């Protein structure tokens, strides 16, 4: 079955960086976009960006431009999201979610990873 | 960015009774390909969101038929015909006609 498994919880100090991984299985990794979405405690869903696992091209939400980097490793079917210059407001659960087939950009997000809690605290 | 506005933000429903959630977008979600890129998700406590409805009115695999979606253009509705205890959680609408995909604020559904 299609599955996304994310790395474990992280605790970081302000100003540090965090790199979260998302390992895909059960489908052709390079055929579907991957999105990253975050959710602050008790808050809604916030889209961060998208990566095309085939060519590695990315598009980021303006809010995170300059601080986020999304990469992929096709040999292990894993995508990564690195967020730098962390501040307390970045404390959130970070989700990867499979998007549409790469021949179209629009589409639903399914499945989602289980989420990775990143806590930023001094 | 397209703004998605949900109402109400919270709902308390007696089991077996219907429930309805509205979602309005700041721009039409009808694409030139004829599809309308509006989705509904349910996030149960402690879980990631799960897809319920895609392209306005299509139930995703395994979604009970008590869930239905309707609407067009900029106005959309999710209906639960008879709410069950397992339906508690936060419901989100989402558009993906253009980047960035955007979500509504969420509607928290609880059981009376």
Coordinates of C-alpha atoms in Angstrom, one line a residue, chain A residues 35 47 49-50 59-61 104-109, chain B residues 1-4 25-33 35-39 94-103:
Chain A
X35 CA 4.1 18.5 -0.6
X47 CA 1.3 24.7 3.0
X49 CA 6.1 23.9 -0.6
X50 CA 6.2 21.2 -3.3
X59 CA 8.2 25.8 -5.4
X60 CA 8.0 27.3 -1.9
X61 CA 5.4 29.4 -0.1
X104 CA -0.7 17.8 -13.8
X105 CA 0.0 20.1 -10.9
X106 CA -3.5 20.2 -9.4
X107 CA -4.8 17.5 -7.3
X108 CA -5.5 16.1 -3.9
X109 CA -3.1 15.3 -1.1
Chain B
X1 CA -3.3 33.6 -2.8
X2 CA -6.9 32.2 -2.8
X3 CA -8.6 32.7 0.6
X4 CA -10.8 29.8 1.8
X25 CA -13.2 30.7 -2.0
X26 CA -12.1 34.2 -3.0
X27 CA -11.7 33.1 -6.6
X28 CA -13.4 30.5 -8.8
X29 CA -12.0 27.0 -8.4
X30 CA -13.2 25.9 -11.9
X31 CA -10.3 25.1 -14.1
X32 CA -10.2 25.4 -17.9
X33 CA -10.0 21.6 -17.9
X35 CA -12.6 20.2 -13.1
X36 CA -13.2 22.1 -9.9
X37 CA -10.2 21.7 -7.5
X38 CA -12.0 21.7 -4.2
X39 CA -11.3 19.0 -1.6
X94 CA -8.7 23.0 0.4
X95 CA -8.2 24.4 -3.1
X96 CA -5.4 23.3 -5.4
X97 CA -6.3 25.1 -8.6
X98 CA -3.2 27.2 -8.2
X99 CA -0.2 27.4 -6.0
X100 CA -0.1 27.9 -3.2
X101 CA -2.8 25.4 -2.2
X102 CA -4.7 26.9 0.6
X103 CA -6.9 25.6 3.4

